[in-house]
Coordinates of C-alpha atoms in Angstrom, one line a residue:
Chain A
X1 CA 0.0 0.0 0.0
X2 CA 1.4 3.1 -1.0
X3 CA 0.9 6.9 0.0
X4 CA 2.0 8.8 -2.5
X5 CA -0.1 7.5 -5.2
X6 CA -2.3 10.3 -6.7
X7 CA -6.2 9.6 -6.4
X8 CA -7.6 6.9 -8.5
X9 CA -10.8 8.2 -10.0
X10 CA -12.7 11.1 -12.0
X11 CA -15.9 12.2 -10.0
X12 CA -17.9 9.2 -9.8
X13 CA -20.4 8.8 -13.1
X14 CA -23.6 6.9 -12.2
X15 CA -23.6 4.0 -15.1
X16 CA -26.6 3.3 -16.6
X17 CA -26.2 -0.2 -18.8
X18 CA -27.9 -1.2 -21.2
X19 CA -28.8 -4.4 -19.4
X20 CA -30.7 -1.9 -16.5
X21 CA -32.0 0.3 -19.6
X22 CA -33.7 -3.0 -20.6
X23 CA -34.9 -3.9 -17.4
X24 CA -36.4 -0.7 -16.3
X25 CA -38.0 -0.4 -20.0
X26 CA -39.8 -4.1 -19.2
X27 CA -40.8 -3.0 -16.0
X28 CA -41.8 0.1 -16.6
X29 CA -44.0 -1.3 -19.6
X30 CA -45.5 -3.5 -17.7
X31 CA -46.4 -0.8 -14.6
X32 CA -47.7 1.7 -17.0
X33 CA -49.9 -1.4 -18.8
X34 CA -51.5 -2.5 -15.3
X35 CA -51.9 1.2 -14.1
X36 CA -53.5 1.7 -17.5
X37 CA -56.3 -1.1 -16.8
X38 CA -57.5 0.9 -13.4
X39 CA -58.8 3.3 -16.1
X40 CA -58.9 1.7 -19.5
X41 CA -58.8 -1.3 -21.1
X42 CA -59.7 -2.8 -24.4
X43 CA -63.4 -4.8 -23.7
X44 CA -64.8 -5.1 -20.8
X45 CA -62.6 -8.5 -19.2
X46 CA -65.8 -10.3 -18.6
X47 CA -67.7 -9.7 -22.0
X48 CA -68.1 -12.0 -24.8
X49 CA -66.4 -9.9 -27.7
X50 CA -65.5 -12.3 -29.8
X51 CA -65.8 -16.1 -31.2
X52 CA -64.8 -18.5 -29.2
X53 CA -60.4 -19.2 -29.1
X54 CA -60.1 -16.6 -32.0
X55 CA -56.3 -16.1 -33.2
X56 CA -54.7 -12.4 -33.1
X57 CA -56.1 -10.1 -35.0
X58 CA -56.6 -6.4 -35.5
X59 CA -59.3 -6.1 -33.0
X60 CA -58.4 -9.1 -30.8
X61 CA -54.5 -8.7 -30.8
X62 CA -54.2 -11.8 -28.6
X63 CA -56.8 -13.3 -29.9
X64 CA -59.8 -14.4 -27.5
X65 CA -60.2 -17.2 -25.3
X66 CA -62.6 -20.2 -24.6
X67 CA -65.1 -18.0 -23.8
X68 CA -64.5 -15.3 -26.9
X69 CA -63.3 -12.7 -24.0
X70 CA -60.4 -10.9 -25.2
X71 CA -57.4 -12.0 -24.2
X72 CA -55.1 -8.9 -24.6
X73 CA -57.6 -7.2 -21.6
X74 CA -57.3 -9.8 -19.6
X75 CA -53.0 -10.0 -19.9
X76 CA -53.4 -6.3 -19.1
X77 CA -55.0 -7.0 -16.0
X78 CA -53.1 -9.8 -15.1
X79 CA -50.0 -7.5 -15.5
X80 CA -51.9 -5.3 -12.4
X81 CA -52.2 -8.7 -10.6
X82 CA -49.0 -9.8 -10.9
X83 CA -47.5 -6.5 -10.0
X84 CA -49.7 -6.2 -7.0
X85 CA -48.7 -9.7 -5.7
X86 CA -44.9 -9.0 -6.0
X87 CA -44.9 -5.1 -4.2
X88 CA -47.3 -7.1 -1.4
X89 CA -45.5 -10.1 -1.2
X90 CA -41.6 -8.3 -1.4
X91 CA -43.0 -5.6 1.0
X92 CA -43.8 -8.4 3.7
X93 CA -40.7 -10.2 3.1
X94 CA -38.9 -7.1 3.5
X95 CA -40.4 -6.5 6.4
X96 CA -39.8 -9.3 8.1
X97 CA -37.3 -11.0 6.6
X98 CA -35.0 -7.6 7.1
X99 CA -36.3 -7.2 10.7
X100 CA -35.4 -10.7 12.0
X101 CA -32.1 -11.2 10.1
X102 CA -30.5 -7.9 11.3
X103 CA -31.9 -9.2 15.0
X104 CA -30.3 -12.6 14.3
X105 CA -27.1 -10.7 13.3
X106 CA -26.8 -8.7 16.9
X107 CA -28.2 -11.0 18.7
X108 CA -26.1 -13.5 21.2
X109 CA -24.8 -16.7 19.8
X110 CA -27.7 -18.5 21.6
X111 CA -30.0 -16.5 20.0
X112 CA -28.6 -16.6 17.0
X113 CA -28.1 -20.3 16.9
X114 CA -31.7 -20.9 17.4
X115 CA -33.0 -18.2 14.6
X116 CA -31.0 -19.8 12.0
X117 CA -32.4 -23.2 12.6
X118 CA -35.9 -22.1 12.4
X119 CA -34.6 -20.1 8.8
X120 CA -33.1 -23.0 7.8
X121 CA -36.2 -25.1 8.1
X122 CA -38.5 -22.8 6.3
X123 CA -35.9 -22.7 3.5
X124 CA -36.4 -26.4 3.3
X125 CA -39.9 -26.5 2.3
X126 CA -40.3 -25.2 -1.0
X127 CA -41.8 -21.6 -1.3
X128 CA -45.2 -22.8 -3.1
X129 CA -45.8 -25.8 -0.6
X130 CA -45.4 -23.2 2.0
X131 CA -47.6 -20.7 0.4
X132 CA -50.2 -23.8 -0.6
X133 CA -49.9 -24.3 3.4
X134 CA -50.8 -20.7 4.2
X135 CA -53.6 -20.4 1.9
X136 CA -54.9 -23.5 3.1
X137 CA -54.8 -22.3 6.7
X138 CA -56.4 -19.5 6.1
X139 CA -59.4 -18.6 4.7
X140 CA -59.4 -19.6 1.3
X141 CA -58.1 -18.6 -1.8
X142 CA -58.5 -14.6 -2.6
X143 CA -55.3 -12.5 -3.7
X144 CA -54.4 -11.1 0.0
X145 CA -54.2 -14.4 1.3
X146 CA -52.0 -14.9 -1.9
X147 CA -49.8 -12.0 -0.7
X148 CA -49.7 -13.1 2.7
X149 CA -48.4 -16.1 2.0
X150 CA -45.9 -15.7 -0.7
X151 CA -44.4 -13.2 1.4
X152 CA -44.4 -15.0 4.4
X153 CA -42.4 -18.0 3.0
X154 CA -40.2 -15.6 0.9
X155 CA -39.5 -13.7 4.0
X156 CA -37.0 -16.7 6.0
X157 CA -34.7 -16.3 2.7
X158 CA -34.5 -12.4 3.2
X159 CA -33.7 -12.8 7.0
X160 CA -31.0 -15.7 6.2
X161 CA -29.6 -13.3 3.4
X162 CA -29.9 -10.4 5.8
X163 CA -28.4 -12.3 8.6
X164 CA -25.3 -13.4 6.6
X165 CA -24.9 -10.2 4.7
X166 CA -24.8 -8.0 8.4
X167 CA -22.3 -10.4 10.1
X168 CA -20.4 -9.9 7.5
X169 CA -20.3 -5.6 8.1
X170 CA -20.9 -5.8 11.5
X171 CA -16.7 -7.6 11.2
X172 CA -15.6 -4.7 9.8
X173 CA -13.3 -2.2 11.3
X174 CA -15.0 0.5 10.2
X175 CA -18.0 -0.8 12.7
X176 CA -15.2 -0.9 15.6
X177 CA -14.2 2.4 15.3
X178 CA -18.2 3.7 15.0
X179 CA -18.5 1.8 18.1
X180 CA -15.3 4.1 19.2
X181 CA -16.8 7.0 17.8
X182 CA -20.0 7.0 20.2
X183 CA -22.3 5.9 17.3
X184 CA -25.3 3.4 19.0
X185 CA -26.6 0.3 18.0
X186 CA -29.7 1.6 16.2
X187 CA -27.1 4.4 14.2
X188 CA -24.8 1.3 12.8
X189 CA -27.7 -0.1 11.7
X190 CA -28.8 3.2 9.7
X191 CA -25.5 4.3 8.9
X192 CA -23.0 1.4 8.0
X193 CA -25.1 -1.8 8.1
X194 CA -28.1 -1.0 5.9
X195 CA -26.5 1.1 3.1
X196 CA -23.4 -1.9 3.0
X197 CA -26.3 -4.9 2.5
X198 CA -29.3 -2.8 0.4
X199 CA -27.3 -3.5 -2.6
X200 CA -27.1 -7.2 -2.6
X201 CA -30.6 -7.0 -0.9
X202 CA -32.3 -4.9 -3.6
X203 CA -31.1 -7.4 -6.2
X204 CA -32.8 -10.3 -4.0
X205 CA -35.6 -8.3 -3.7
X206 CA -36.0 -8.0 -7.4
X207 CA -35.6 -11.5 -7.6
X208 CA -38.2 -12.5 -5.1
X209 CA -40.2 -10.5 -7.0
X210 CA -40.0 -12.2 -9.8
X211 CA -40.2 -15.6 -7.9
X212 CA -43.5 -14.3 -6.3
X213 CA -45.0 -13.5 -9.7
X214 CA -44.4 -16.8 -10.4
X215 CA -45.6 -18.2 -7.0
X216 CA -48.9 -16.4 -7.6
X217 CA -49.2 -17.6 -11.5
X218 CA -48.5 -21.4 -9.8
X219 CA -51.5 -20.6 -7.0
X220 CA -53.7 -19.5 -9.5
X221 CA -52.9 -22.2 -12.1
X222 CA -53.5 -24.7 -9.0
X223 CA -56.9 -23.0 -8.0
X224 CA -55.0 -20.9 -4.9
X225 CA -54.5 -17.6 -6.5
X226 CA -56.9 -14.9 -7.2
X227 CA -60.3 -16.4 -7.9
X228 CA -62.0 -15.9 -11.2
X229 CA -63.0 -12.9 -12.4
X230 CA -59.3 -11.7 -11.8
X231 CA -57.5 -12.2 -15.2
X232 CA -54.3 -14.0 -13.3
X233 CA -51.2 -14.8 -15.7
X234 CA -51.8 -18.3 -14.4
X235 CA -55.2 -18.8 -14.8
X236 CA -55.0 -17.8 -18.1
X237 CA -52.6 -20.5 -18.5
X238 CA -54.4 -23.2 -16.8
X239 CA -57.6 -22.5 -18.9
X240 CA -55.0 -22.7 -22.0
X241 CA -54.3 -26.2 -21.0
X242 CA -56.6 -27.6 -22.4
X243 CA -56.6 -25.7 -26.1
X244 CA -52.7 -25.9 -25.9
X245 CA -52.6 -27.8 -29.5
X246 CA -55.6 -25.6 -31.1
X247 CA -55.3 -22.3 -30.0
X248 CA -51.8 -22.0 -28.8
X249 CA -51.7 -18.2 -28.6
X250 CA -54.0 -18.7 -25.4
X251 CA -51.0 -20.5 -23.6
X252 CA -47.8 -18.4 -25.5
X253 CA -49.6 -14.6 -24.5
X254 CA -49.8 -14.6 -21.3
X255 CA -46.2 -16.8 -20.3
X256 CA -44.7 -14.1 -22.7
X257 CA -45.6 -11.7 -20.0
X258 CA -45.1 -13.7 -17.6
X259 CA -41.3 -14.4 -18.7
X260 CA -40.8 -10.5 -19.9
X261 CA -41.4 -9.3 -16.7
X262 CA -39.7 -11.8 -14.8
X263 CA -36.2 -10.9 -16.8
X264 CA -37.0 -7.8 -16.8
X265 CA -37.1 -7.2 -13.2
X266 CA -33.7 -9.4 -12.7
X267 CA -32.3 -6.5 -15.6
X268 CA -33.3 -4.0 -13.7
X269 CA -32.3 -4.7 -10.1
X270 CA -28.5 -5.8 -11.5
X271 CA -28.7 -2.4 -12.8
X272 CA -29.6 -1.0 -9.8
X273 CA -27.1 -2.4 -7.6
X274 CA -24.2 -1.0 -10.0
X275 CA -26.3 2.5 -10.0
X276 CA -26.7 2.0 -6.2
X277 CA -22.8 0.7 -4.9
X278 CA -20.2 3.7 -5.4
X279 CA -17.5 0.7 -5.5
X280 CA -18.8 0.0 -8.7
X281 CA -18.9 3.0 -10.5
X282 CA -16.5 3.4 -13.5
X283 CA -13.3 4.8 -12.4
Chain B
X1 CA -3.5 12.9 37.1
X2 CA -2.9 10.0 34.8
X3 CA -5.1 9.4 31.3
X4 CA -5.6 5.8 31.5
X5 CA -4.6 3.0 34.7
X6 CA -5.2 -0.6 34.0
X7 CA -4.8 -2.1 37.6
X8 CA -4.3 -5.9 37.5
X9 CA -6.2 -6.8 34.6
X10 CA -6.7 -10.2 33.3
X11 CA -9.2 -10.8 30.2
X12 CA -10.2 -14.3 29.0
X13 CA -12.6 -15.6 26.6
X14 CA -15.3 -17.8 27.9
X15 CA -13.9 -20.2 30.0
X16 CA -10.9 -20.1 27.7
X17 CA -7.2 -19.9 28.2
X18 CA -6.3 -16.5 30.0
X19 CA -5.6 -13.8 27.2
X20 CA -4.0 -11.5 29.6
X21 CA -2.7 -11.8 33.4
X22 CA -2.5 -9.4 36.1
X23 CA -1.6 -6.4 33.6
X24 CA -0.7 -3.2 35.5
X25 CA 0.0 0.0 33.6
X26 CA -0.3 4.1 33.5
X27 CA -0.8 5.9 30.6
X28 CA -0.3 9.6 31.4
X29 CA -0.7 12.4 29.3
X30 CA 1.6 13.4 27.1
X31 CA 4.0 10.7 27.4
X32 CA 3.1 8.4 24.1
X33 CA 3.1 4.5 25.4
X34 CA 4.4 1.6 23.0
X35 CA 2.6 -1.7 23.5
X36 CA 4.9 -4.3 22.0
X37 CA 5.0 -7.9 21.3
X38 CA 4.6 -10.9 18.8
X39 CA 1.2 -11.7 17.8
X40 CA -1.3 -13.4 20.2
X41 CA 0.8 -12.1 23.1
X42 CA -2.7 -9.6 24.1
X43 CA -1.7 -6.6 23.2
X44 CA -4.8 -5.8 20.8
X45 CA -7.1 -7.1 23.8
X46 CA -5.7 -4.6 25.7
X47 CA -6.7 -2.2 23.5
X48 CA -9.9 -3.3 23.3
X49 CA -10.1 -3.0 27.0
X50 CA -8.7 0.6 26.9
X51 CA -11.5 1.4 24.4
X52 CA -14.2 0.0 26.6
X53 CA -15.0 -2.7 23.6
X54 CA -14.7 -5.3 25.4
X55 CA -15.0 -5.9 29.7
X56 CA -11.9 -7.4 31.6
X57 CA -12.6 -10.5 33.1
X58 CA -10.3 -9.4 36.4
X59 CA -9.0 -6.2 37.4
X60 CA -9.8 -2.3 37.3
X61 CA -9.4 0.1 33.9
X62 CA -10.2 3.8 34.9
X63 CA -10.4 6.8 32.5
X64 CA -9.0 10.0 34.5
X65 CA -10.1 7.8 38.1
X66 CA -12.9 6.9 37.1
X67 CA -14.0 3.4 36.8
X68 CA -14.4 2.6 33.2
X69 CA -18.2 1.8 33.0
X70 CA -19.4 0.9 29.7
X71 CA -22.8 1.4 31.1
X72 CA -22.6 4.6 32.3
X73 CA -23.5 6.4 29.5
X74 CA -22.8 10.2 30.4
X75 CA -19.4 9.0 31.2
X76 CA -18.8 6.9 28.0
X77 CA -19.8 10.1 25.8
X78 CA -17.1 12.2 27.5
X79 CA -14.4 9.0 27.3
X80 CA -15.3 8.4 23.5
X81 CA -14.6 12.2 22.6
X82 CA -11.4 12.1 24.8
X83 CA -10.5 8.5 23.4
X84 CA -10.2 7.6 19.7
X85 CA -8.3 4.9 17.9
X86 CA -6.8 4.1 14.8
X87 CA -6.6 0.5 13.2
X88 CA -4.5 -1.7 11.3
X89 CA -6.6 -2.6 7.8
X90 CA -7.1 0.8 6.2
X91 CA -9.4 -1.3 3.9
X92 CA -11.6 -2.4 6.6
X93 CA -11.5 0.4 8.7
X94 CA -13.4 3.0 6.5
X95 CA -17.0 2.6 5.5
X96 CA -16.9 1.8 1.5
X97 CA -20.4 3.6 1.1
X98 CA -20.1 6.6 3.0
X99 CA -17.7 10.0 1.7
X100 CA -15.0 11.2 3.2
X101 CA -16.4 14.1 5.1
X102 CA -19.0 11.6 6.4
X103 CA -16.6 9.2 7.7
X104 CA -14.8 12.0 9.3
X105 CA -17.6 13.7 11.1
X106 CA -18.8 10.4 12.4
X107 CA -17.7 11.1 15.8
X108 CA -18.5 14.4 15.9
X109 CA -22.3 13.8 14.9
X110 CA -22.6 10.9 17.5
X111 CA -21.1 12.3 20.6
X112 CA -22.9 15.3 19.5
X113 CA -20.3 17.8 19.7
X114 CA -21.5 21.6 19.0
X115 CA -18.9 22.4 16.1
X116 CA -19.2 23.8 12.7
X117 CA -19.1 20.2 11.4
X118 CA -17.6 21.3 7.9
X119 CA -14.5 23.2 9.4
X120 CA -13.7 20.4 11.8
X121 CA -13.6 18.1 8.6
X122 CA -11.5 20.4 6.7
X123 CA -9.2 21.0 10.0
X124 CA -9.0 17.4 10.3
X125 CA -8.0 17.0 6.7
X126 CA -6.0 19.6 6.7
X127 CA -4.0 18.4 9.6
X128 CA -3.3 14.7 7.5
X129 CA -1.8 16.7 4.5
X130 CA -5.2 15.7 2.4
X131 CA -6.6 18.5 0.6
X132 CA -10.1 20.1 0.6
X133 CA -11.9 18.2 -1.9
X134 CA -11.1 14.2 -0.6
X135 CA -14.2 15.2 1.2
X136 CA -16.7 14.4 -1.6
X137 CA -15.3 11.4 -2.2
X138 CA -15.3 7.9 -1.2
X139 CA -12.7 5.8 0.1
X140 CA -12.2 3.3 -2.6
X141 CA -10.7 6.7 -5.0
X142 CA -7.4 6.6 -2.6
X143 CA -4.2 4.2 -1.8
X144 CA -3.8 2.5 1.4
X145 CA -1.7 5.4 3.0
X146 CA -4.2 7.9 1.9
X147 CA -6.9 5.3 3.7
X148 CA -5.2 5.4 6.9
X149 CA -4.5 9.3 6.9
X150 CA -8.2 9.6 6.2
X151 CA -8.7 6.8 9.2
X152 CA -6.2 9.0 11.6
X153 CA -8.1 12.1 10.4
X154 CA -11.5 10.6 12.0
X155 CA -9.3 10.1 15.0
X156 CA -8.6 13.5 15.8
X157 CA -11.4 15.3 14.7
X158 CA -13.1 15.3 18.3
X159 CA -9.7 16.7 19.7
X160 CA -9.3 13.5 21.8
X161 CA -6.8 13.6 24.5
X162 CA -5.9 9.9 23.5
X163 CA -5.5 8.4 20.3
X164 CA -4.5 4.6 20.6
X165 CA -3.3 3.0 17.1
X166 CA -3.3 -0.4 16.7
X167 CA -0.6 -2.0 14.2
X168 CA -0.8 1.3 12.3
X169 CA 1.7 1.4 9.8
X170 CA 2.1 -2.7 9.2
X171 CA 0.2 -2.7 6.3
X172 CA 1.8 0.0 4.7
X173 CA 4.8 -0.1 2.8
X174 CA 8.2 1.3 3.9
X175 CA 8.1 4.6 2.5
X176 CA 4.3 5.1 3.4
X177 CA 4.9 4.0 7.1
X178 CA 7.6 7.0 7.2
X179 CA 5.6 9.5 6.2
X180 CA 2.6 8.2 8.6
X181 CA 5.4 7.8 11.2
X182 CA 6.1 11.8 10.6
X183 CA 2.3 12.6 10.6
X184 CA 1.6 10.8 14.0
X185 CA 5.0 13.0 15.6
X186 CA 3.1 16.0 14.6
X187 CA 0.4 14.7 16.0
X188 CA 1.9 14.0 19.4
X189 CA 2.3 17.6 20.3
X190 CA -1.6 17.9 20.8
X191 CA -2.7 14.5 21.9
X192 CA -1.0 11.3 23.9
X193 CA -0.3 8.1 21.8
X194 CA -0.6 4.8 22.3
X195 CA 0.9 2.4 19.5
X196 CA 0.4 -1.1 19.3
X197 CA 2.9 -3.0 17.5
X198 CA 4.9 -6.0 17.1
X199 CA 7.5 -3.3 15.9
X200 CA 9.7 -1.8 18.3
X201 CA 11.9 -0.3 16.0
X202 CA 8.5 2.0 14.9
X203 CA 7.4 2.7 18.2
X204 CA 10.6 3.4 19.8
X205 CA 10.6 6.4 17.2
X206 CA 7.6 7.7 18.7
X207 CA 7.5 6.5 22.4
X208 CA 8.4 8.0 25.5
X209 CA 7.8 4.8 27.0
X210 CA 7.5 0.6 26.5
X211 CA 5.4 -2.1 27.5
X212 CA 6.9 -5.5 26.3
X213 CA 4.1 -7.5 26.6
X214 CA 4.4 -11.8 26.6
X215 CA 1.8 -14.4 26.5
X216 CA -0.7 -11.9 28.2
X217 CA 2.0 -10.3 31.0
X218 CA 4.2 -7.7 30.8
X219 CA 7.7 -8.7 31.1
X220 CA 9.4 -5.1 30.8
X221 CA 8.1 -1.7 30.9
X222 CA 10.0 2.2 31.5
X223 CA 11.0 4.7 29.6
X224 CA 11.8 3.3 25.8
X225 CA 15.7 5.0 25.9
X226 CA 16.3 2.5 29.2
X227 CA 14.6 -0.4 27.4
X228 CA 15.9 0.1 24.1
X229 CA 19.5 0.5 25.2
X230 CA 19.7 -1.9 28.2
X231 CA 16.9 -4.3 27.4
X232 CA 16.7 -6.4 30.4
X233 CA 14.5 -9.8 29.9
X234 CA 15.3 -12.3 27.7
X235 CA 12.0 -11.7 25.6
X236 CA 13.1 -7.9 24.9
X237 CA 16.3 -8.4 23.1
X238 CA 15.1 -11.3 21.1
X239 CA 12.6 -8.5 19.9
X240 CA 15.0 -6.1 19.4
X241 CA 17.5 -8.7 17.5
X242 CA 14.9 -9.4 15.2
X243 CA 12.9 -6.2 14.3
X244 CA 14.2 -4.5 11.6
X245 CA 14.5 -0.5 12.5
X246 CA 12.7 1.7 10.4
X247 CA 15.2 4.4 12.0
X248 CA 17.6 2.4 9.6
X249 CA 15.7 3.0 6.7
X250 CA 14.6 6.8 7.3

């Protein structure tokens, strides 16, 4: 290490790739589509505007499913859906997931000990069977219950993520010498641990999110989900099933969205973390 | 009055092997102490101890005569402004997502200290031969010995009566530790040292007096000229023998 060596880098430039370009241009399609069905959309979701499993066309652009309702409104809505499950769902296992790993983190080894068993066991039931569990539990299928439990059983791999990610700070010099400096628990929280882990939590966020998307579209395809008249991606696939070999459109539209959203929010949240982390700003 | 007295202190983890063992020493104020001796012998516990990071298991630290209470909070705000510390890793030791002038003012904005926050930050740099504008920027832009200037600048920004520097130069190289070695003599004039080395040769430039510490006790202590030219224990010139001087190289 040397002193004399002259400072490394221009003013930091915030780098915007075209990977997170491509990302927040998915996203952001698909927000501006599901805010745009709280006003507008095509047909009415639950009228009969067309024949029955009708391919694209000019006035069905998805064409229209068994029931000749257009499928293009009800992708639109489903985008709404889906984005309504993932906020809900990423917002409890923030919440909680955040919250109990950062107490695992402080907490004595005891403590500690025992919190990362109980993770460890949640992780070891898949996220849907837990969800299925929760649903089941409680009081039938409806999308808040959906929310409820997809975040709940995404929430013990936050708090394990979260747990391992503030050890890891809370080893640091830099949290010795806050310690020196006066600065209490709550502040190296606030001040060194959250800012050093939102990076690599943001991008687990995203991820989650997208895995909660896909969570809901598996409820929904199982019966669990939102109940009918919600246009859910995965109801839409599950009443494709059967037409898969006729009217494959029916099955194709909606897992297009499905899959455009899901990469696109991955895009974006890598994006975000180079954005987000000064250490990885050009130099 | 004397800074610092550790009064028979012993330290242990768990129910461990004894870390340190009926450690007795005075730090008063501006004399700078050297802690020396190989690694594992305790002299980073007893820094720890000195900082109030960590409780001895026997034995009585007092700050100015007063018991060192962790849980005495009015007491702890005036000991963490009067008591600051510098570390070995200047990689580690400074937050990679915080600026500069952030870093720096830490102490200042915890312990609350009424000061124009923005002059004491500049002051600070100023007295590390950084210039005005490392402020804005974040650690990962400078070298190690920049790091540790920036590290030594947190140090003293509260004015602390103590500054106690753990291993502060060994991971810098030879010509970096010299100019760091100049910086903390300037330094000395305003607050007491305490270094913590394996290096006597780099404490004895800056020491008024030595603790040669050995498996957790202190086998020698007294002013560093008596030490350094009639080392009396066995353990004390096998230190000497083998630490290279930096006074050689300077």
């Amino acid at each position: 290490m040397t002193d004399a060596a002259p400072a490394l880098a221009p003013p930091a430039s915030r780098r915007l790739t075209p990977a997170f370009l491509v990302g927040a241009a998915l996203v952001g399609l698909h927000v501006a589509v599901g805010l745009l069905t709280l006003v507008w959309t095509p047909y009415d979701p639950a009228a009969m505007t067309g024949g029955r499993l009708a391919p694209p066309s000019l006035l069905h652009w998805a064409g229209t499913d068994r029931l000749g309702r257009d499928l293009f409104t009800e992708i639109m809505i489903g985008a709404r859906i889906a984005l309504a499950v993932g906020s809900g769902a990423v917002a409890i296992a923030a919440a909680i997931g955040v919250t109990v790993g950062l107490l695992a983190a402080f907490a004595s080894r005891a403590v500690d000990d025992v919190l990362a068993a109980t993770l460890d066991i949640l992780i070891a039931f898949p996220t849907l069977l837990l969800a299925m569990l929760i649903v089941a539990a409680g009081d039938g299928a409806n999308l808040g219950t959906a929310i409820l439990a997809i975040g709940i059983a995404a929430s013990a791999i936050v708090a394990r993520l979260t747990r391992i990610l503030a050890r890891r700070v809370l080893a640091m010099d830099y949290i010795t010498a806050a310690r020196v400096s006066g600065t209490s628990w709550l502040g190296i929280v606030r001040i060194h641990v959250l800012p050093n882990i939102w990076p690599t939590l943001i991008v687990n966020f995203a991820l989650q999110f997208g895995l909660a998307v896909i969570a809901e579209a598996s409820l929904s395809y199982l019966g669990l989900g939102a109940p009918p008249p919600n246009a859910s991606w995965g109801r839409l696939l599950q009443e494709a099933q059967a037409t898969v070999y006729t009217a494959p459109f029916g099955a194709i539209a909606p897992g297009i969205a499905l899959v455009s959203l899901v990469i696109g929010l991955n895009l974006f949240a890598d994006g975000l973390r180079d954005v987000a982390d000064p250490t990885r700003r050009r130099r | 009055m004397s800074l610092v007295d550790l009064a028979a202190v012993s330290f242990a983890y768990g129910r461990g092997r004894s870390v340190l063992d009926g450690v007795d020493l005075r730090i008063e104020a501006g004399r700078n102490l050297g802690i020396v001796g190989e690694s594992g012998s305790g002299k980073t516990t007893i820094l720890r101890l000195m900082l109030g990071l960590a409780r001895p298991t026997a034995g009585r630290i007092a700050f100015r005569g007063e018991p060192l209470d962790p849980g005495n909070r009015p007491f702890m705000r005036g000991f963490r402004r009067a008591v600051q510390a510098v570390f070995q890793d200047p990689y580690s030791s400074l937050d990679p997502r915080q600026k500069v002038a952030d870093i720096i003012a830490e102490p200042l904005r915890s312990l609350k200290v009424e000061t124009d926050v923005d002059a004491a930050v500049a002051g600070a740099l100023a007295s590390v031969d950084l210039p005005p504008d490392t402020a804005g920027r974040y650690p990962h832009e400078f070298s190690g010995g920049q790091r540790q200037r920036i590290a030594i600048a947190r140090a003293i920004v509260s004015r602390p009566d103590l500054v106690l520097a753990d291993e502060v130069v060994s991971a810098l190289d030879l010509t970096t530790r010299i100019r760091i070695v100049d910086l903390l003599k300037t330094l000395s004039e305003k607050t007491t040292l305490v270094l913590v080395s394996h290096d006597i040769g780099f404490v004895a430039l800056l020491c008024h007096d030595l603790v040669i510490l050995e498996k957790g006790r202190i086998v020698e202590q007294g002013p560093a000229r008596d030490i350094l030219s009639a080392p009396r224990h066995p353990y004390t010139r096998r230190l000497l023998a083998s630490t290279p001087r930096l006074a050689d190289f300077a």
